[in-house]
Amino acid sequence: MIADMNFVGTIQGSATSPLHQQIFGAVNGPTYLQFFDARVKAIGLSGCGDPNAVACVIPMMGSSKMWITQNYIKFSHPQIARSMVVFHESRHTEVNHGNWGHANCPTPFNDPQGNPIKSIWTGAVLAGKPACDITPFGSYGSSLIMLKNVSKFCANCTDKVKTDAGIYADDQFKRIINPQAVAAIKKDLYSVRFQ
Amino acid sequence: MSSATATTVEPPAPASVQPEVPAPMPVPIAPSPAPVPVSSVEKVKMLEDILASKNDNDPRLDSEFNNLTDNDKAALQKKYSDENREKLNERGTIVYLLGRTISSSHDLVFIKQVTEEPICNNFENCNAIPRDDDSDHTGANDVTLAYPQVMALKSLERFLQTNPQDYALKQQSLEIVNTAAGSRNDVVARMARQILDQSGQN
């Protein structure tokens, strides 16, 4: 995780979207580290109660503490995906925003093609589960906005990092279910097609 | 009463005289030696080092794997096959590198094989029963478990966006995407359908 945060700390952006400016500030490493350090005061090791979890925040055990699992090292996630999870979790430390708790996904919960969105391997549909956001500023929204900005504007990232950032951001976008929030993010980041 | 003060002006000290040294003859600058081609074996070794570091931002990923020769491609494809299926980022990175320059039907054969592989079920053992998952992180996990396939589709998407003039390659690419659109894996199927939409094929 230290290496990943070191990487994040080196990011240099050529521009910043308005929503990113609002949440984090500019697209650059010091901004991201400051964002993280302002929220996460301690890091511990835990299973997070989920065999597939990489990291978590357990408000009952301290809202400013982030727990990392052994999966962080064991599982073969791309680096930017690991970083995304860390920043997603860091948003959950914000007590003054109710830890940015997730909204229940709607029922039915379908992709734009009308197919139900579900957990790939369990087959369980996400409809009705607390796995969505109704705001661009929650954990899904903020982390997708961060990654999409990295994808678009990182000036010193490899193409792989930027490609990965775009892929994971686009996937997270499915979790934003409020039409106004979707419109705001589209306007902020998706109004011009890019690679 | 003022008194004049004699001021003795001493002659300037003689400049130290150095024997005149002729200007050195300009030494012709030897041209920089042509870069030594990195062998395929060395490229695979370099990639192994990068992957072991878990640093996806290693600039060599952008500079050292361009203009891959047929031998390079064969070596990387073998590396892909040799990697355990659970090495998702590692395998996906190889697909990414190979997919950057699709220039022949043979390139697409590899991409097709990747998209048709069974998706990994479990981070610890791809063949094991899938584990239940906290729905909070399902999305990222889903993408990573299909990461080699996602990278294969991404390569095809980029290739199609270049509006390839080779009709056969374009059609071959679209066929692969079309097959992937019927995948039982939602991540793969959804991404393939989006590519077909973008290509005006849906």
GROMACS .gro file of C-alpha atoms in nm:
model
  397
    1MET     CA    1   0.000   0.000   0.000
    2ILE     CA    2   0.290   0.233   0.070
    3ALA     CA    3   0.415   0.184  -0.284
    4ASP     CA    4   0.070   0.251  -0.422
    5MET     CA    5   0.035   0.570  -0.221
    6ASN     CA    6   0.380   0.674  -0.337
    7PHE     CA    7   0.262   0.626  -0.693
    8VAL     CA    8  -0.054   0.827  -0.627
    9GLY     CA    9   0.163   1.097  -0.473
   10THR     CA   10   0.352   1.141  -0.800
   11ILE     CA   11   0.051   1.196  -1.023
   12GLN     CA   12   0.059   1.515  -1.223
   13GLY     CA   13  -0.252   1.627  -1.407
   14SER     CA   14  -0.280   1.854  -1.707
   15ALA     CA   15  -0.635   1.958  -1.619
   16THR     CA   16  -0.911   1.893  -1.369
   17SER     CA   17  -1.282   1.844  -1.411
   18PRO     CA   18  -1.512   2.069  -1.207
   19LEU     CA   19  -1.646   1.785  -0.991
   20HIS     CA   20  -1.294   1.666  -0.919
   21GLN     CA   21  -1.198   2.020  -0.822
   22GLN     CA   22  -1.494   2.029  -0.588
   23ILE     CA   23  -1.416   1.698  -0.418
   24PHE     CA   24  -1.038   1.679  -0.420
   25GLY     CA   25  -0.891   1.988  -0.582
   26ALA     CA   26  -0.646   1.961  -0.865
   27VAL     CA   27  -0.543   1.633  -1.024
   28ASN     CA   28  -0.210   1.589  -0.855
   29GLY     CA   29  -0.034   1.373  -0.605
   30PRO     CA   30  -0.004   1.616  -0.312
   31THR     CA   31  -0.376   1.689  -0.337
   32TYR     CA   32  -0.462   1.320  -0.321
   33LEU     CA   33  -0.228   1.254  -0.031
   34GLN     CA   34  -0.366   1.550   0.159
   35PHE     CA   35  -0.721   1.423   0.095
   36PHE     CA   36  -0.625   1.081   0.228
   37ASP     CA   37  -0.426   1.205   0.526
   38ALA     CA   38  -0.709   1.435   0.632
   39ARG     CA   39  -0.941   1.137   0.658
   40VAL     CA   40  -0.738   0.832   0.749
   41LYS     CA   41  -0.548   0.861   1.075
   42ALA     CA   42  -0.463   0.498   1.121
   43ILE     CA   43  -0.433   0.181   0.918
   44GLY     CA   44  -0.476  -0.169   1.050
   45LEU     CA   45  -0.492  -0.525   0.926
   46SER     CA   46  -0.827  -0.703   0.923
   47GLY     CA   47  -1.030  -0.949   0.722
   48CYS     CA   48  -1.304  -0.689   0.685
   49GLY     CA   49  -1.562  -0.964   0.720
   50ASP     CA   50  -1.546  -1.035   0.348
   51PRO     CA   51  -1.321  -1.295   0.184
   52ASN     CA   52  -1.279  -1.079  -0.125
   53ALA     CA   53  -1.230  -0.740   0.042
   54VAL     CA   54  -0.910  -0.547  -0.013
   55ALA     CA   55  -0.982  -0.268   0.234
   56CYS     CA   56  -1.262  -0.135   0.449
   57VAL     CA   57  -1.367   0.119   0.710
   58ILE     CA   58  -1.558  -0.009   1.010
   59PRO     CA   59  -1.719   0.296   1.170
   60MET     CA   60  -1.788   0.107   1.495
   61MET     CA   61  -1.414   0.047   1.526
   62GLY     CA   62  -1.308   0.401   1.451
   63SER     CA   63  -1.427   0.611   1.161
   64SER     CA   64  -1.082   0.743   1.080
   65LYS     CA   65  -0.919   0.403   1.067
   66MET     CA   66  -0.883   0.207   0.745
   67TRP     CA   67  -0.839  -0.166   0.752
   68ILE     CA   68  -0.636  -0.346   0.488
   69THR     CA   69  -0.672  -0.715   0.425
   70GLN     CA   70  -0.408  -0.961   0.313
   71ASN     CA   71  -0.587  -0.964  -0.020
   72TYR     CA   72  -0.433  -0.627  -0.088
   73ILE     CA   73  -0.109  -0.811  -0.157
   74LYS     CA   74  -0.240  -1.153  -0.252
   75PHE     CA   75  -0.496  -1.063  -0.514
   76SER     CA   76  -0.377  -0.953  -0.853
   77HIS     CA   77  -0.561  -0.625  -0.900
   78PRO     CA   78  -0.415  -0.355  -1.126
   79GLN     CA   79  -0.247  -0.085  -0.925
   80ILE     CA   80  -0.501   0.185  -1.001
   81ALA     CA   81  -0.782  -0.047  -0.896
   82ARG     CA   82  -0.617  -0.097  -0.556
   83SER     CA   83  -0.580   0.279  -0.527
   84MET     CA   84  -0.944   0.325  -0.620
   85VAL     CA   85  -1.056   0.098  -0.338
   86VAL     CA   86  -0.839   0.288  -0.091
   87PHE     CA   87  -0.987   0.621  -0.189
   88HIS     CA   88  -1.338   0.475  -0.199
   89GLU     CA   89  -1.290   0.360   0.160
   90SER     CA   90  -1.134   0.687   0.270
   91ARG     CA   91  -1.460   0.860   0.181
   92HIS     CA   92  -1.640   0.629   0.426
   93THR     CA   93  -1.444   0.789   0.712
   94GLU     CA   94  -1.638   1.114   0.685
   95VAL     CA   95  -1.863   1.104   0.987
   96ASN     CA   96  -2.003   1.450   0.915
   97HIS     CA   97  -2.148   1.309   0.593
   98GLY     CA   98  -2.287   0.997   0.752
   99ASN     CA   99  -1.981   0.805   0.632
  100TRP     CA  100  -2.131   0.847   0.284
  101GLY     CA  101  -2.339   0.537   0.332
  102HIS     CA  102  -2.456   0.368   0.015
  103ALA     CA  103  -2.806   0.371  -0.117
  104ASN     CA  104  -2.997   0.058  -0.197
  105CYS     CA  105  -2.976  -0.026  -0.564
  106PRO     CA  106  -3.313  -0.007  -0.732
  107THR     CA  107  -3.534  -0.299  -0.814
  108PRO     CA  108  -3.496  -0.395  -1.092
  109PHE     CA  109  -3.135  -0.283  -1.137
  110ASN     CA  110  -3.045  -0.309  -1.502
  111ASP     CA  111  -2.770  -0.186  -1.729
  112PRO     CA  112  -2.854   0.042  -2.023
  113GLN     CA  113  -2.921  -0.266  -2.234
  114GLY     CA  114  -3.181  -0.384  -1.985
  115ASN     CA  115  -2.977  -0.671  -1.843
  116PRO     CA  116  -2.978  -0.716  -1.463
  117ILE     CA  117  -2.659  -0.606  -1.294
  118LYS     CA  118  -2.542  -0.878  -1.066
  119SER     CA  119  -2.243  -1.022  -0.889
  120ILE     CA  120  -2.059  -1.214  -1.151
  121TRP     CA  121  -1.980  -1.530  -0.968
  122THR     CA  122  -2.255  -1.562  -0.712
  123GLY     CA  123  -2.515  -1.457  -0.963
  124ALA     CA  124  -2.681  -1.255  -0.693
  125VAL     CA  125  -2.847  -0.947  -0.832
  126LEU     CA  126  -2.750  -0.618  -0.680
  127ALA     CA  127  -3.105  -0.492  -0.683
  128GLY     CA  128  -3.203  -0.393  -0.331
  129LYS     CA  129  -2.847  -0.419  -0.197
  130PRO     CA  130  -2.671  -0.117  -0.038
  131ALA     CA  131  -2.430  -0.100  -0.328
  132CYS     CA  132  -2.526   0.218  -0.513
  133ASP     CA  133  -2.494   0.594  -0.469
  134ILE     CA  134  -2.744   0.873  -0.533
  135THR     CA  135  -2.483   1.148  -0.536
  136PRO     CA  136  -2.164   1.216  -0.731
  137PHE     CA  137  -1.991   1.286  -0.401
  138GLY     CA  138  -2.021   0.949  -0.227
  139SER     CA  139  -1.764   0.673  -0.231
  140TYR     CA  140  -1.853   0.537  -0.573
  141GLY     CA  141  -1.892   0.881  -0.725
  142SER     CA  142  -1.580   1.035  -0.581
  143SER     CA  143  -1.358   0.740  -0.669
  144LEU     CA  144  -1.491   0.717  -1.023
  145ILE     CA  145  -1.442   1.091  -1.066
  146MET     CA  146  -1.087   1.055  -0.940
  147LEU     CA  147  -1.009   0.769  -1.174
  148LYS     CA  148  -1.176   0.924  -1.475
  149ASN     CA  149  -0.970   1.238  -1.422
  150VAL     CA  150  -0.656   1.027  -1.398
  151SER     CA  151  -0.757   0.855  -1.720
  152LYS     CA  152  -0.817   1.183  -1.900
  153PHE     CA  153  -0.564   1.417  -1.750
  154CYS     CA  154  -0.272   1.234  -1.591
  155ALA     CA  155   0.036   1.370  -1.766
  156ASN     CA  156   0.287   1.127  -1.621
  157CYS     CA  157   0.096   0.802  -1.603
  158THR     CA  158   0.161   0.512  -1.832
  159ASP     CA  159  -0.101   0.436  -2.089
  160LYS     CA  160  -0.181   0.117  -1.897
  161VAL     CA  161  -0.258   0.314  -1.582
  162LYS     CA  162  -0.477   0.555  -1.773
  163THR     CA  163  -0.652   0.273  -1.956
  164ASP     CA  164  -0.715   0.087  -1.632
  165ALA     CA  165  -0.840   0.403  -1.465
  166GLY     CA  166  -1.094   0.451  -1.742
  167ILE     CA  167  -1.210   0.089  -1.730
  168TYR     CA  168  -1.267   0.082  -1.355
  169ALA     CA  169  -1.424   0.429  -1.351
  170ASP     CA  170  -1.669   0.333  -1.624
  171ASP     CA  171  -1.764   0.022  -1.429
  172GLN     CA  172  -1.821   0.217  -1.108
  173PHE     CA  173  -2.043   0.461  -1.294
  174LYS     CA  174  -2.310   0.189  -1.307
  175ARG     CA  175  -2.352   0.229  -0.932
  176ILE     CA  176  -2.472   0.589  -0.962
  177ILE     CA  177  -2.847   0.561  -0.977
  178ASN     CA  178  -2.983   0.912  -0.930
  179PRO     CA  179  -3.060   1.070  -1.271
  180GLN     CA  180  -2.935   1.414  -1.168
  181ALA     CA  181  -2.614   1.265  -1.034
  182VAL     CA  182  -2.568   1.065  -1.354
  183ALA     CA  183  -2.627   1.377  -1.562
  184ALA     CA  184  -2.381   1.579  -1.356
  185ILE     CA  185  -2.107   1.317  -1.396
  186LYS     CA  186  -2.177   1.278  -1.766
  187LYS     CA  187  -2.149   1.650  -1.814
  188ASP     CA  188  -1.834   1.660  -1.605
  189LEU     CA  189  -1.648   1.372  -1.762
  190TYR     CA  190  -1.831   1.198  -2.044
  191SER     CA  191  -1.954   1.477  -2.265
  192VAL     CA  192  -1.670   1.428  -2.509
  193ARG     CA  193  -1.579   1.080  -2.616
  194PHE     CA  194  -1.222   0.997  -2.552
  195GLN     CA  195  -1.000   0.696  -2.516
  196MET     CA  196   4.903   7.286   0.595
  197SER     CA  197   4.857   7.012   0.350
  198SER     CA  198   5.131   6.798   0.260
  199ALA     CA  199   5.156   6.628  -0.062
  200THR     CA  200   5.196   6.268  -0.033
  201ALA     CA  201   5.405   6.115  -0.287
  202THR     CA  202   5.228   5.831  -0.438
  203THR     CA  203   5.432   5.573  -0.587
  204VAL     CA  204   5.267   5.407  -0.868
  205GLU     CA  205   5.404   5.074  -0.899
  206PRO     CA  206   5.412   4.925  -1.236
  207PRO     CA  207   5.156   4.657  -1.280
  208ALA     CA  208   5.279   4.319  -1.196
  209PRO     CA  209   5.379   4.140  -1.509
  210ALA     CA  210   5.110   3.909  -1.618
  211SER     CA  211   5.214   3.560  -1.569
  212VAL     CA  212   5.317   3.435  -1.896
  213GLN     CA  213   5.201   3.095  -1.991
  214PRO     CA  214   5.341   2.925  -2.286
  215GLU     CA  215   5.093   2.950  -2.561
  216VAL     CA  216   4.903   2.627  -2.588
  217PRO     CA  217   4.752   2.561  -2.919
  218ALA     CA  218   4.377   2.515  -2.914
  219PRO     CA  219   4.295   2.149  -2.899
  220MET     CA  220   4.186   1.993  -3.220
  221PRO     CA  221   3.815   1.930  -3.213
  222VAL     CA  222   3.755   1.566  -3.138
  223PRO     CA  223   3.497   1.427  -3.368
  224ILE     CA  224   3.203   1.315  -3.164
  225ALA     CA  225   3.132   0.956  -3.237
  226PRO     CA  226   2.770   0.901  -3.326
  227SER     CA  227   2.571   0.741  -3.049
  228PRO     CA  228   2.579   0.371  -3.098
  229ALA     CA  229   2.261   0.234  -3.240
  230PRO     CA  230   2.046   0.089  -2.964
  231VAL     CA  231   2.116  -0.276  -2.925
  232PRO     CA  232   1.801  -0.465  -3.008
  233VAL     CA  233   1.662  -0.619  -2.697
  234SER     CA  234   1.606  -0.984  -2.752
  235SER     CA  235   1.268  -1.137  -2.693
  236VAL     CA  236   1.407  -1.321  -2.392
  237GLU     CA  237   1.530  -0.995  -2.246
  238LYS     CA  238   1.195  -0.829  -2.307
  239VAL     CA  239   1.013  -1.104  -2.124
  240LYS     CA  240   1.263  -1.074  -1.839
  241MET     CA  241   1.209  -0.700  -1.830
  242LEU     CA  242   0.835  -0.750  -1.816
  243GLU     CA  243   0.873  -1.002  -1.536
  244ASP     CA  244   1.069  -0.746  -1.337
  245ILE     CA  245   0.804  -0.482  -1.394
  246LEU     CA  246   0.521  -0.715  -1.297
  247ALA     CA  247   0.705  -0.830  -0.985
  248SER     CA  248   0.737  -0.468  -0.876
  249LYS     CA  249   0.356  -0.428  -0.900
  250ASN     CA  250   0.422  -0.082  -1.038
  251ASP     CA  251   0.192  -0.035  -1.336
  252ASN     CA  252   0.335   0.313  -1.381
  253ASP     CA  253   0.677   0.188  -1.485
  254PRO     CA  254   0.757   0.399  -1.794
  255ARG     CA  255   0.915   0.101  -1.965
  256LEU     CA  256   0.564  -0.027  -2.031
  257ASP     CA  257   0.528   0.266  -2.269
  258SER     CA  258   0.873   0.260  -2.421
  259GLU     CA  259   1.016  -0.091  -2.432
  260PHE     CA  260   0.735  -0.296  -2.579
  261ASN     CA  261   0.661  -0.110  -2.898
  262ASN     CA  262   0.724  -0.244  -3.247
  263LEU     CA  263   0.708  -0.601  -3.127
  264THR     CA  264   0.860  -0.852  -3.364
  265ASP     CA  265   0.697  -1.185  -3.434
  266ASN     CA  266   0.948  -1.342  -3.197
  267ASP     CA  267   0.859  -1.089  -2.928
  268LYS     CA  268   0.491  -1.162  -2.969
  269ALA     CA  269   0.547  -1.536  -2.955
  270ALA     CA  270   0.756  -1.499  -2.641
  271LEU     CA  271   0.493  -1.282  -2.471
  272GLN     CA  272   0.214  -1.517  -2.570
  273LYS     CA  273   0.408  -1.804  -2.419
  274LYS     CA  274   0.458  -1.600  -2.106
  275TYR     CA  275   0.082  -1.544  -2.093
  276SER     CA  276   0.018  -1.916  -2.120
  277ASP     CA  277   0.277  -1.996  -1.856
  278GLU     CA  278   0.130  -1.756  -1.600
  279ASN     CA  279  -0.116  -1.897  -1.351
  280ARG     CA  280  -0.471  -1.791  -1.429
  281GLU     CA  281  -0.489  -1.618  -1.091
  282LYS     CA  282  -0.222  -1.374  -1.209
  283LEU     CA  283  -0.491  -1.152  -1.347
  284ASN     CA  284  -0.308  -0.822  -1.371
  285GLU     CA  285   0.001  -0.993  -1.506
  286ARG     CA  286  -0.189  -1.174  -1.780
  287GLY     CA  287  -0.397  -0.869  -1.857
  288THR     CA  288  -0.084  -0.659  -1.893
  289ILE     CA  289   0.055  -0.903  -2.148
  290VAL     CA  290  -0.272  -0.888  -2.342
  291TYR     CA  291  -0.254  -0.510  -2.324
  292LEU     CA  292   0.099  -0.503  -2.466
  293LEU     CA  293   0.017  -0.747  -2.743
  294GLY     CA  294  -0.311  -0.578  -2.821
  295ARG     CA  295  -0.154  -0.239  -2.885
  296THR     CA  296  -0.046  -0.334  -3.233
  297ILE     CA  297  -0.297  -0.551  -3.407
  298SER     CA  298  -0.160  -0.587  -3.754
  299SER     CA  299  -0.232  -0.940  -3.862
  300SER     CA  300  -0.485  -1.213  -3.843
  301HIS     CA  301  -0.242  -1.402  -3.622
  302ASP     CA  302  -0.259  -1.120  -3.366
  303LEU     CA  303  -0.634  -1.154  -3.357
  304VAL     CA  304  -0.615  -1.531  -3.310
  305PHE     CA  305  -0.449  -1.471  -2.973
  306ILE     CA  306  -0.697  -1.201  -2.878
  307LYS     CA  307  -0.982  -1.432  -2.969
  308GLN     CA  308  -0.839  -1.712  -2.756
  309VAL     CA  309  -0.820  -1.479  -2.459
  310THR     CA  310  -1.180  -1.363  -2.493
  311GLU     CA  311  -1.299  -1.724  -2.512
  312GLU     CA  312  -1.117  -1.844  -2.200
  313PRO     CA  313  -1.328  -1.932  -1.899
  314ILE     CA  314  -1.342  -1.638  -1.664
  315CYS     CA  315  -1.162  -1.670  -1.333
  316ASN     CA  316  -1.408  -1.748  -1.054
  317ASN     CA  317  -1.202  -1.684  -0.747
  318PHE     CA  318  -0.895  -1.474  -0.676
  319GLU     CA  319  -0.719  -1.758  -0.496
  320ASN     CA  320  -0.814  -2.036  -0.733
  321CYS     CA  321  -0.984  -1.959  -1.059
  322ASN     CA  322  -1.140  -2.301  -1.074
  323ALA     CA  323  -1.278  -2.290  -0.722
  324ILE     CA  324  -1.633  -2.215  -0.628
  325PRO     CA  325  -1.695  -1.842  -0.634
  326ARG     CA  326  -1.695  -1.675  -0.299
  327ASP     CA  327  -1.976  -1.462  -0.178
  328ASP     CA  328  -1.889  -1.100  -0.188
  329ASP     CA  329  -1.973  -0.784  -0.007
  330SER     CA  330  -2.170  -0.604  -0.273
  331ASP     CA  331  -1.981  -0.282  -0.193
  332HIS     CA  332  -1.672  -0.402  -0.378
  333THR     CA  333  -1.830  -0.635  -0.628
  334GLY     CA  334  -1.770  -0.405  -0.921
  335ALA     CA  335  -1.394  -0.376  -0.896
  336ASN     CA  336  -1.362  -0.746  -0.818
  337ASP     CA  337  -1.576  -0.840  -1.117
  338VAL     CA  338  -1.363  -0.638  -1.354
  339THR     CA  339  -1.039  -0.775  -1.219
  340LEU     CA  340  -1.154  -1.137  -1.240
  341ALA     CA  341  -1.219  -1.079  -1.610
  342TYR     CA  342  -0.922  -0.848  -1.657
  343PRO     CA  343  -0.742  -1.040  -1.935
  344GLN     CA  344  -1.067  -1.057  -2.129
  345VAL     CA  345  -1.141  -0.692  -2.056
  346MET     CA  346  -0.799  -0.597  -2.191
  347ALA     CA  347  -0.854  -0.809  -2.500
  348LEU     CA  348  -1.181  -0.628  -2.569
  349LYS     CA  349  -1.020  -0.294  -2.497
  350SER     CA  350  -0.757  -0.373  -2.759
  351LEU     CA  351  -1.027  -0.451  -3.011
  352GLU     CA  352  -1.215  -0.136  -2.922
  353ARG     CA  353  -0.906   0.074  -2.984
  354PHE     CA  354  -0.830  -0.109  -3.305
  355LEU     CA  355  -1.180  -0.052  -3.437
  356GLN     CA  356  -1.166   0.315  -3.339
  357THR     CA  357  -0.873   0.359  -3.578
  358ASN     CA  358  -1.116   0.278  -3.859
  359PRO     CA  359  -0.890   0.008  -3.997
  360GLN     CA  360  -0.863  -0.004  -4.372
  361ASP     CA  361  -0.796  -0.376  -4.372
  362TYR     CA  362  -1.149  -0.502  -4.416
  363ALA     CA  363  -1.064  -0.859  -4.323
  364LEU     CA  364  -0.902  -0.760  -3.996
  365LYS     CA  365  -1.191  -0.531  -3.914
  366GLN     CA  366  -1.444  -0.803  -3.977
  367GLN     CA  367  -1.241  -1.053  -3.778
  368SER     CA  368  -1.230  -0.809  -3.487
  369LEU     CA  369  -1.603  -0.749  -3.500
  370GLU     CA  370  -1.669  -1.122  -3.502
  371ILE     CA  371  -1.465  -1.165  -3.186
  372VAL     CA  372  -1.653  -0.882  -3.017
  373ASN     CA  373  -1.984  -1.020  -3.136
  374THR     CA  374  -1.906  -1.359  -2.984
  375ALA     CA  375  -1.800  -1.194  -2.659
  376ALA     CA  376  -2.132  -1.009  -2.647
  377GLY     CA  377  -2.293  -1.344  -2.583
  378SER     CA  378  -2.060  -1.429  -2.295
  379ARG     CA  379  -2.212  -1.561  -1.975
  380ASN     CA  380  -1.986  -1.321  -1.791
  381ASP     CA  381  -2.165  -0.990  -1.744
  382VAL     CA  382  -1.854  -0.773  -1.750
  383VAL     CA  383  -1.737  -0.922  -2.079
  384ALA     CA  384  -2.079  -0.925  -2.240
  385ARG     CA  385  -2.157  -0.569  -2.136
  386MET     CA  386  -1.826  -0.435  -2.262
  387ALA     CA  387  -1.862  -0.619  -2.590
  388ARG     CA  388  -2.212  -0.482  -2.642
  389GLN     CA  389  -2.085  -0.130  -2.579
  390ILE     CA  390  -1.815  -0.178  -2.840
  391LEU     CA  391  -2.069  -0.302  -3.090
  392ASP     CA  392  -2.288   0.001  -3.013
  393GLN     CA  393  -1.995   0.233  -3.073
  394SER     CA  394  -1.915   0.055  -3.398
  395GLY     CA  395  -2.272   0.086  -3.513
  396GLN     CA  396  -2.308  -0.289  -3.514
  397ASN     CA  397  -2.588  -0.311  -3.258
   0.00000   0.00000   0.00000
